[in-house]
Amino acid sequence: MTRLLLVTQGDRKVWVAALINDLDIWTYVGNTGRFHHNAGISEDYFGAGLAQYADIGIAEAKRLIADGVGLVDAEQKPDSVLGWLDDTNAMDPEVVFASMVADLA
């Protein structure tokens, strides 16, 4: 089962995330236009709970992505951005959204 989440810290919208099979969190990275596995957010979601998580639908996820949620400053986090650019396991948003629709059917 796939769920979409908005990850926030205080008033700051940080990530559009996909919870895949209740096991892993993948976050949309605007720099690549794809979802990437995010171990740190997975650990927070299942344990620490420092961020806030709200269920969202596909239309809201698309709106948030269009608004720039998930765009990372490459000057502040160059290693992270380079890692995402090299990630061969990243998922296209439409694949994530289609899996959510399939789960609802």
Coordinates of N, CA and C in Angstrom, one line a residue:
M1 N 0.8 -1.2 0.0 CA 0.0 0.0 0.0 C 0.9 1.2 0.0
T2 N 0.5 2.2 -0.8 CA 1.2 3.5 -0.9 C 0.4 4.6 -0.3
R3 N 1.0 5.4 0.5 CA 0.3 6.6 1.0 C 1.2 7.8 0.7
L4 N 0.6 8.9 0.4 CA 1.4 10.2 0.2 C 1.3 11.0 1.5
L5 N 2.4 11.7 1.8 CA 2.4 12.5 3.0 C 3.1 13.8 2.7
L6 N 2.7 14.8 3.4 CA 3.4 16.1 3.5 C 4.2 16.1 4.8
V7 N 5.5 16.2 4.6 CA 6.4 16.3 5.8 C 6.7 17.7 6.1
T8 N 6.4 18.1 7.3 CA 6.7 19.5 7.7 C 7.5 19.5 9.0
Q9 N 8.2 20.6 9.2 CA 8.9 20.9 10.4 C 8.5 22.3 10.8
G10 N 7.7 22.4 11.8 CA 7.1 23.7 12.2 C 6.2 24.1 11.0
D11 N 6.4 25.3 10.6 CA 5.6 25.8 9.5 C 6.2 25.5 8.1
R12 N 7.4 24.9 8.1 CA 8.1 24.7 6.8 C 7.7 23.4 6.2
K13 N 7.3 23.5 4.9 CA 7.0 22.3 4.2 C 8.3 21.7 3.6
V14 N 8.7 20.5 4.0 CA 10.0 20.0 3.7 C 9.9 19.0 2.5
W15 N 9.1 18.0 2.6 CA 9.0 17.0 1.6 C 7.6 16.6 1.2
V16 N 7.4 16.1 0.0 CA 6.3 15.3 -0.4 C 6.9 13.9 -0.3
A17 N 6.2 13.1 0.5 CA 6.8 11.7 0.7 C 5.8 10.7 0.3
A18 N 6.3 9.5 0.0 CA 5.5 8.3 -0.3 C 5.9 7.2 0.7
L19 N 4.9 6.7 1.4 CA 5.2 5.6 2.3 C 4.8 4.4 1.5
I20 N 5.8 3.5 1.2 CA 5.6 2.4 0.3 C 5.5 1.1 1.1
N21 N 4.4 0.4 1.0 CA 4.2 -0.9 1.6 C 4.4 -0.8 3.2
D22 N 4.1 0.3 3.7 CA 4.2 0.6 5.2 C 5.7 0.3 5.7
L23 N 6.7 0.3 4.8 CA 8.0 0.0 5.2 C 9.0 1.1 5.0
D24 N 9.0 1.7 3.8 CA 10.0 2.7 3.4 C 9.4 4.0 3.1
I25 N 10.1 5.1 3.3 CA 9.7 6.4 2.9 C 10.6 6.9 1.8
W26 N 9.9 7.3 0.7 CA 10.6 7.9 -0.4 C 10.2 9.4 -0.5
T27 N 11.1 10.3 -0.7 CA 10.8 11.7 -0.8 C 11.0 12.3 -2.2
Y28 N 10.2 13.2 -2.6 CA 10.3 13.8 -3.9 C 11.4 14.9 -3.8
V29 N 12.4 14.8 -4.7 CA 13.5 15.8 -4.7 C 13.3 16.6 -6.0
G30 N 13.1 17.8 -5.8 CA 12.8 18.7 -6.9 C 14.0 18.8 -7.9
N31 N 15.2 18.7 -7.4 CA 16.4 18.8 -8.2 C 16.5 17.7 -9.3
T32 N 15.9 16.5 -9.0 CA 15.9 15.4 -9.9 C 14.5 15.2 -10.6
G33 N 13.5 15.7 -9.9 CA 12.1 15.4 -10.4 C 11.7 14.0 -10.2
R34 N 12.3 13.3 -9.2 CA 11.9 11.9 -8.9 C 11.9 11.7 -7.4
F35 N 11.3 10.6 -7.0 CA 11.3 10.2 -5.6 C 12.5 9.3 -5.3
H36 N 13.1 9.5 -4.1 CA 14.3 8.8 -3.7 C 14.1 8.2 -2.3
H37 N 14.6 7.0 -2.1 CA 14.5 6.5 -0.7 C 15.2 7.4 0.2
N38 N 14.6 7.7 1.4 CA 15.1 8.6 2.4 C 15.2 7.9 3.7
A39 N 16.3 7.4 4.0 CA 16.5 6.6 5.3 C 16.3 7.5 6.5
G40 N 16.7 8.7 6.5 CA 16.5 9.6 7.6 C 15.1 9.9 7.9
I41 N 14.3 10.1 6.9 CA 12.9 10.4 7.1 C 12.2 9.1 7.5
S42 N 12.6 8.0 7.0 CA 12.0 6.7 7.4 C 12.3 6.5 8.9
E43 N 13.5 6.7 9.4 CA 13.8 6.6 10.8 C 13.0 7.5 11.6
D44 N 12.8 8.8 11.2 CA 12.0 9.7 11.9 C 10.5 9.3 12.0
Y45 N 10.0 8.9 10.8 CA 8.6 8.5 10.8 C 8.3 7.3 11.7
F46 N 9.2 6.3 11.7 CA 8.9 5.1 12.5 C 9.5 5.2 13.9
G47 N 10.2 6.3 14.2 CA 10.8 6.3 15.5 C 10.8 7.7 16.2
A48 N 11.7 8.5 15.8 CA 11.9 9.8 16.6 C 10.7 10.7 16.5
G49 N 10.1 10.8 15.4 CA 8.9 11.7 15.3 C 9.2 13.2 15.4
L50 N 10.3 13.7 15.0 CA 10.7 15.1 15.1 C 9.9 15.9 14.0
A51 N 9.6 15.3 12.9 CA 8.9 16.0 11.9 C 7.4 15.7 12.0
Q52 N 6.5 16.4 11.3 CA 5.1 16.2 11.3 C 4.7 15.6 9.9
Y53 N 3.8 14.7 9.9 CA 3.4 14.0 8.7 C 1.9 14.1 8.6
A54 N 1.4 14.5 7.4 CA 0.0 14.6 7.1 C -0.3 13.9 5.8
D55 N -1.4 13.1 5.8 CA -1.8 12.4 4.6 C -2.3 13.4 3.6
I56 N -1.9 13.2 2.4 CA -2.3 14.1 1.3 C -2.7 13.2 0.1
G57 N -3.5 13.8 -0.8 CA -3.8 13.1 -2.1 C -2.9 13.4 -3.2
I58 N -3.2 12.8 -4.3 CA -2.3 13.0 -5.5 C -2.4 14.4 -6.0
A59 N -3.6 15.0 -6.0 CA -3.7 16.4 -6.5 C -2.9 17.4 -5.6
E60 N -3.0 17.2 -4.3 CA -2.2 18.0 -3.4 C -0.7 17.8 -3.5
A61 N -0.3 16.5 -3.7 CA 1.1 16.2 -3.9 C 1.6 17.0 -5.2
K62 N 0.9 16.9 -6.2 CA 1.3 17.6 -7.5 C 1.4 19.1 -7.3
R63 N 0.4 19.7 -6.6 CA 0.4 21.1 -6.3 C 1.6 21.5 -5.5
L64 N 1.9 20.7 -4.4 CA 3.1 21.0 -3.6 C 4.4 20.9 -4.4
I65 N 4.5 19.9 -5.2 CA 5.7 19.7 -6.0 C 5.8 20.9 -7.0
A66 N 4.7 21.3 -7.6 CA 4.8 22.5 -8.5 C 5.2 23.7 -7.7
D67 N 4.8 23.8 -6.4 CA 5.2 25.0 -5.6 C 6.6 24.9 -5.1
G68 N 7.4 23.8 -5.4 CA 8.8 23.8 -5.1 C 9.1 23.0 -3.8
V69 N 8.1 22.3 -3.2 CA 8.4 21.5 -2.0 C 9.3 20.4 -2.5
G70 N 10.4 20.2 -1.8 CA 11.4 19.2 -2.1 C 12.6 19.6 -2.9
L71 N 12.6 20.9 -3.2 CA 13.8 21.5 -3.9 C 14.9 21.7 -2.9
V72 N 16.0 21.2 -3.1 CA 17.1 21.3 -2.1 C 18.2 22.2 -2.7
D73 N 18.7 23.1 -1.8 CA 19.7 24.1 -2.2 C 21.0 23.3 -2.4
A74 N 21.4 23.2 -3.7 CA 22.6 22.4 -4.0 C 23.9 23.0 -3.5
E75 N 23.9 24.3 -3.2 CA 25.1 24.9 -2.6 C 25.3 24.5 -1.1
Q76 N 24.1 24.4 -0.4 CA 24.2 24.0 1.0 C 24.4 22.5 1.2
K77 N 23.8 21.7 0.3 CA 23.9 20.3 0.4 C 24.4 19.6 -0.9
P78 N 25.6 20.0 -1.4 CA 26.1 19.4 -2.6 C 26.2 17.9 -2.7
D79 N 26.7 17.3 -1.6 CA 26.8 15.9 -1.6 C 25.5 15.1 -1.7
S80 N 24.5 15.6 -1.0 CA 23.2 15.0 -1.1 C 22.6 15.1 -2.5
V81 N 22.7 16.3 -3.1 CA 22.2 16.5 -4.4 C 22.9 15.6 -5.4
L82 N 24.2 15.5 -5.3 CA 25.0 14.7 -6.2 C 24.6 13.2 -6.1
G83 N 24.4 12.8 -4.8 CA 23.9 11.4 -4.6 C 22.6 11.1 -5.2
W84 N 21.7 12.1 -5.1 CA 20.4 11.9 -5.8 C 20.5 11.9 -7.3
L85 N 21.3 12.7 -7.8 CA 21.5 12.7 -9.3 C 22.1 11.4 -9.8
D86 N 22.8 10.7 -9.0 CA 23.4 9.4 -9.3 C 22.6 8.2 -9.0
D87 N 21.4 8.5 -8.3 CA 20.6 7.4 -7.8 C 19.9 6.7 -9.0
T88 N 20.2 5.5 -9.3 CA 19.6 4.7 -10.3 C 18.3 4.0 -9.9
N89 N 17.9 4.1 -8.6 CA 16.7 3.5 -8.1 C 15.6 4.5 -7.9
A90 N 15.8 5.7 -8.3 CA 14.8 6.7 -8.1 C 13.5 6.4 -8.9
M91 N 12.4 6.9 -8.4 CA 11.1 6.5 -9.0 C 10.4 7.8 -9.6
D92 N 9.9 7.7 -10.7 CA 9.2 8.8 -11.4 C 7.9 9.0 -10.6
P93 N 7.5 10.3 -10.4 CA 6.3 10.6 -9.6 C 5.1 9.8 -10.2
E94 N 4.9 9.7 -11.5 CA 3.8 9.1 -12.0 C 3.7 7.6 -11.7
V95 N 4.8 7.0 -11.5 CA 4.9 5.6 -11.0 C 4.4 5.5 -9.6
V96 N 4.8 6.4 -8.7 CA 4.4 6.5 -7.3 C 2.9 6.7 -7.3
F97 N 2.4 7.7 -8.1 CA 1.0 8.0 -8.1 C 0.1 6.9 -8.6
A98 N 0.6 6.2 -9.6 CA -0.1 5.0 -10.2 C -0.2 3.9 -9.2
S99 N 0.9 3.7 -8.4 CA 0.8 2.6 -7.4 C -0.2 3.0 -6.3
M100 N -0.3 4.3 -6.0 CA -1.3 4.7 -5.0 C -2.7 4.4 -5.5
V101 N -3.0 4.8 -6.8 CA -4.3 4.5 -7.4 C -4.6 3.1 -7.4
A102 N -3.6 2.2 -7.8 CA -3.8 0.8 -7.9 C -4.2 0.2 -6.5
D103 N -3.5 0.8 -5.4 CA -3.8 0.3 -4.1 C -5.3 0.6 -3.7
L104 N -5.8 1.7 -4.2 CA -7.2 2.1 -3.8 C -8.2 1.3 -4.6
A105 N -7.8 0.7 -5.7 CA -8.8 0.0 -6.5 C -9.2 -1.3 -5.9

